[in-house]
Amino acid sequence: MKIAKPTTDEMKQFQDDLLASAKEMKSGRAARTTQVVVTAASEARARIGLTQGEFAELLGVSVRTLQDWEQGRRDPTGGRADVTAGRGQASEDSAGVGDCLASSGNFDTDFLDHHLFSCGR
């Protein structure tokens, strides 16, 4: 299979486009920017330093479900929504997490270390 050589005009256009792109990058202007939105689920997991597998097990959901929450494709519901939002209040449908969290208001890393992990999770 033979590959056709670019014409002189195509090569000139390519060079002009490449030079314009290099000048744009050097000036600090971006052709596009990406903003990452941190979801409550990913922030909660990061705050307590658990892997996705550990946090999913703690909440009684699959890793895939947790990934959907963290990537904003789905939102947690019920007590799991409270836990991932950092309110520390979970209902009975949270696979036992509610027993550990029901007595508290807002939680932080110390709360989670003491209460969640002392519940055998």
PDB file of C-alpha atoms in Angstrom:
ATOM      1  CA  MET A   1       0.000   0.000   0.000  1.00  0.00           C
ATOM      2  CA  LYS A   2       1.464   3.321  -1.096  1.00  0.00           C
ATOM      3  CA  ILE A   3       1.027   6.415   1.024  1.00  0.00           C
ATOM      4  CA  ALA A   4       0.493   9.574  -0.988  1.00  0.00           C
ATOM      5  CA  LYS A   5       2.865  12.439  -0.308  1.00  0.00           C
ATOM      6  CA  PRO A   6       1.210  15.664   0.807  1.00  0.00           C
ATOM      7  CA  THR A   7       1.056  18.401  -1.759  1.00  0.00           C
ATOM      8  CA  THR A   8       3.054  21.566  -1.323  1.00  0.00           C
ATOM      9  CA  ASP A   9      -0.109  23.460  -0.375  1.00  0.00           C
ATOM     10  CA  GLU A  10      -1.080  20.830   2.243  1.00  0.00           C
ATOM     11  CA  MET A  11       2.401  20.905   3.721  1.00  0.00           C
ATOM     12  CA  LYS A  12       2.388  24.714   3.858  1.00  0.00           C
ATOM     13  CA  GLN A  13      -1.014  24.665   5.620  1.00  0.00           C
ATOM     14  CA  PHE A  14       0.253  22.064   8.109  1.00  0.00           C
ATOM     15  CA  GLN A  15       3.347  24.148   8.882  1.00  0.00           C
ATOM     16  CA  ASP A  16       1.259  27.323   9.335  1.00  0.00           C
ATOM     17  CA  ASP A  17      -1.163  25.521  11.672  1.00  0.00           C
ATOM     18  CA  LEU A  18       1.690  24.028  13.668  1.00  0.00           C
ATOM     19  CA  LEU A  19       3.418  27.408  14.038  1.00  0.00           C
ATOM     20  CA  ALA A  20       0.150  29.051  15.143  1.00  0.00           C
ATOM     21  CA  SER A  21      -0.396  26.316  17.742  1.00  0.00           C
ATOM     22  CA  ALA A  22       3.139  26.679  19.085  1.00  0.00           C
ATOM     23  CA  LYS A  23       2.706  30.465  19.405  1.00  0.00           C
ATOM     24  CA  GLU A  24      -0.615  29.986  21.206  1.00  0.00           C
ATOM     25  CA  MET A  25       0.932  27.545  23.699  1.00  0.00           C
ATOM     26  CA  LYS A  26       3.931  29.796  24.298  1.00  0.00           C
ATOM     27  CA  SER A  27       1.678  32.788  25.016  1.00  0.00           C
ATOM     28  CA  GLY A  28      -0.162  30.804  27.711  1.00  0.00           C
ATOM     29  CA  ARG A  29      -3.515  30.838  25.937  1.00  0.00           C
ATOM     30  CA  ALA A  30      -5.300  27.524  26.026  1.00  0.00           C
ATOM     31  CA  ALA A  31      -7.504  26.291  23.225  1.00  0.00           C
ATOM     32  CA  ARG A  32      -9.622  24.538  25.823  1.00  0.00           C
ATOM     33  CA  THR A  33      -9.676  24.068  29.550  1.00  0.00           C
ATOM     34  CA  THR A  34     -11.024  21.228  31.625  1.00  0.00           C
ATOM     35  CA  GLN A  35     -12.637  21.728  34.992  1.00  0.00           C
ATOM     36  CA  VAL A  36     -12.889  18.770  37.322  1.00  0.00           C
ATOM     37  CA  VAL A  37     -15.861  18.798  39.659  1.00  0.00           C
ATOM     38  CA  VAL A  38     -15.138  16.964  42.895  1.00  0.00           C
ATOM     39  CA  THR A  39     -18.232  15.105  44.043  1.00  0.00           C
ATOM     40  CA  ALA A  40     -19.201  14.694  47.678  1.00  0.00           C
ATOM     41  CA  ALA A  41     -18.579  10.939  47.435  1.00  0.00           C
ATOM     42  CA  SER A  42     -15.012  11.304  46.172  1.00  0.00           C
ATOM     43  CA  GLU A  43     -14.274  14.078  48.668  1.00  0.00           C
ATOM     44  CA  ALA A  44     -15.583  11.994  51.584  1.00  0.00           C
ATOM     45  CA  ARG A  45     -13.521   8.991  50.519  1.00  0.00           C
ATOM     46  CA  ALA A  46     -10.386  11.092  50.047  1.00  0.00           C
ATOM     47  CA  ARG A  47     -10.828  12.749  53.460  1.00  0.00           C
ATOM     48  CA  ILE A  48     -10.747   9.421  55.263  1.00  0.00           C
ATOM     49  CA  GLY A  49      -8.070   7.898  53.057  1.00  0.00           C
ATOM     50  CA  LEU A  50      -9.835   4.734  51.923  1.00  0.00           C
ATOM     51  CA  THR A  51      -9.543   2.997  48.577  1.00  0.00           C
ATOM     52  CA  GLN A  52     -12.642   2.748  46.420  1.00  0.00           C
ATOM     53  CA  GLY A  53     -12.960  -0.906  47.370  1.00  0.00           C
ATOM     54  CA  GLU A  54     -12.720  -0.187  51.095  1.00  0.00           C
ATOM     55  CA  PHE A  55     -15.181   2.710  50.982  1.00  0.00           C
ATOM     56  CA  ALA A  56     -17.649   0.757  48.811  1.00  0.00           C
ATOM     57  CA  GLU A  57     -17.514  -2.164  51.249  1.00  0.00           C
ATOM     58  CA  LEU A  58     -17.998   0.202  54.177  1.00  0.00           C
ATOM     59  CA  LEU A  59     -21.120   1.627  52.540  1.00  0.00           C
ATOM     60  CA  GLY A  60     -22.402  -1.749  51.378  1.00  0.00           C
ATOM     61  CA  VAL A  61     -22.332  -0.922  47.659  1.00  0.00           C
ATOM     62  CA  SER A  62     -20.356  -2.205  44.700  1.00  0.00           C
ATOM     63  CA  VAL A  63     -17.167  -0.477  43.598  1.00  0.00           C
ATOM     64  CA  ARG A  64     -18.917   0.278  40.304  1.00  0.00           C
ATOM     65  CA  THR A  65     -21.730   2.096  42.111  1.00  0.00           C
ATOM     66  CA  LEU A  66     -19.201   4.131  44.090  1.00  0.00           C
ATOM     67  CA  GLN A  67     -17.373   4.995  40.864  1.00  0.00           C
ATOM     68  CA  ASP A  68     -20.666   6.162  39.354  1.00  0.00           C
ATOM     69  CA  TRP A  69     -21.190   8.429  42.381  1.00  0.00           C
ATOM     70  CA  GLU A  70     -17.637   9.764  42.264  1.00  0.00           C
ATOM     71  CA  GLN A  71     -17.838  10.511  38.554  1.00  0.00           C
ATOM     72  CA  GLY A  72     -21.231  12.213  38.867  1.00  0.00           C
ATOM     73  CA  ARG A  73     -23.125   9.670  36.767  1.00  0.00           C
ATOM     74  CA  ARG A  74     -25.390   8.768  39.690  1.00  0.00           C
ATOM     75  CA  ASP A  75     -26.158  10.209  43.104  1.00  0.00           C
ATOM     76  CA  PRO A  76     -26.241   8.214  46.335  1.00  0.00           C
ATOM     77  CA  THR A  77     -29.606   7.988  48.067  1.00  0.00           C
ATOM     78  CA  GLY A  78     -30.850   7.636  51.622  1.00  0.00           C
ATOM     79  CA  GLY A  79     -28.309   7.189  54.374  1.00  0.00           C
ATOM     80  CA  ARG A  80     -25.481   6.717  51.885  1.00  0.00           C
ATOM     81  CA  ALA A  81     -26.134  10.228  50.564  1.00  0.00           C
ATOM     82  CA  ASP A  82     -25.760  11.557  54.111  1.00  0.00           C
ATOM     83  CA  VAL A  83     -22.510   9.686  54.654  1.00  0.00           C
ATOM     84  CA  THR A  84     -20.947  10.758  51.359  1.00  0.00           C
ATOM     85  CA  ALA A  85     -22.069  14.349  51.888  1.00  0.00           C
ATOM     86  CA  GLY A  86     -20.265  14.370  55.242  1.00  0.00           C
ATOM     87  CA  ARG A  87     -23.356  14.775  57.377  1.00  0.00           C
ATOM     88  CA  GLY A  88     -22.559  11.592  59.253  1.00  0.00           C
ATOM     89  CA  GLN A  89     -26.172  10.555  59.582  1.00  0.00           C
ATOM     90  CA  ALA A  90     -27.085   7.292  57.954  1.00  0.00           C
ATOM     91  CA  SER A  91     -30.333   5.401  57.896  1.00  0.00           C
ATOM     92  CA  GLU A  92     -30.888   1.714  58.536  1.00  0.00           C
ATOM     93  CA  ASP A  93     -30.588   0.922  54.809  1.00  0.00           C
ATOM     94  CA  SER A  94     -26.881   1.780  54.868  1.00  0.00           C
ATOM     95  CA  ALA A  95     -25.753  -1.789  55.533  1.00  0.00           C
ATOM     96  CA  GLY A  96     -24.939  -1.182  59.185  1.00  0.00           C
ATOM     97  CA  VAL A  97     -23.153   2.136  58.733  1.00  0.00           C
ATOM     98  CA  GLY A  98     -26.175   3.847  60.282  1.00  0.00           C
ATOM     99  CA  ASP A  99     -25.504   2.145  63.612  1.00  0.00           C
ATOM    100  CA  CYS A 100     -22.054   3.702  63.692  1.00  0.00           C
ATOM    101  CA  LEU A 101     -23.043   7.172  62.493  1.00  0.00           C
ATOM    102  CA  ALA A 102     -26.512   7.770  63.895  1.00  0.00           C
ATOM    103  CA  SER A 103     -25.322   9.419  67.088  1.00  0.00           C
ATOM    104  CA  SER A 104     -23.234  12.119  65.454  1.00  0.00           C
ATOM    105  CA  GLY A 105     -23.668  15.337  63.505  1.00  0.00           C
ATOM    106  CA  ASN A 106     -20.848  16.317  61.164  1.00  0.00           C
ATOM    107  CA  PHE A 107     -17.924  13.945  61.029  1.00  0.00           C
ATOM    108  CA  ASP A 108     -14.243  14.291  60.382  1.00  0.00           C
ATOM    109  CA  THR A 109     -11.365  11.874  60.005  1.00  0.00           C
ATOM    110  CA  ASP A 110     -11.026  11.320  63.767  1.00  0.00           C
ATOM    111  CA  PHE A 111     -14.730  10.534  64.050  1.00  0.00           C
ATOM    112  CA  LEU A 112     -14.524   8.018  61.228  1.00  0.00           C
ATOM    113  CA  ASP A 113     -11.386   6.394  62.563  1.00  0.00           C
ATOM    114  CA  HIS A 114     -12.898   5.991  66.003  1.00  0.00           C
ATOM    115  CA  HIS A 115     -16.539   5.161  65.228  1.00  0.00           C
ATOM    116  CA  LEU A 116     -16.615   3.489  61.839  1.00  0.00           C
ATOM    117  CA  PHE A 117     -13.612   1.288  62.284  1.00  0.00           C
ATOM    118  CA  SER A 118     -14.473   0.407  65.864  1.00  0.00           C
ATOM    119  CA  CYS A 119     -17.716  -1.052  64.492  1.00  0.00           C
ATOM    120  CA  GLY A 120     -15.690  -3.793  62.840  1.00  0.00           C
ATOM    121  CA  ARG A 121     -15.769  -2.365  59.327  1.00  0.00           C
TER     122      ARG A 121
END
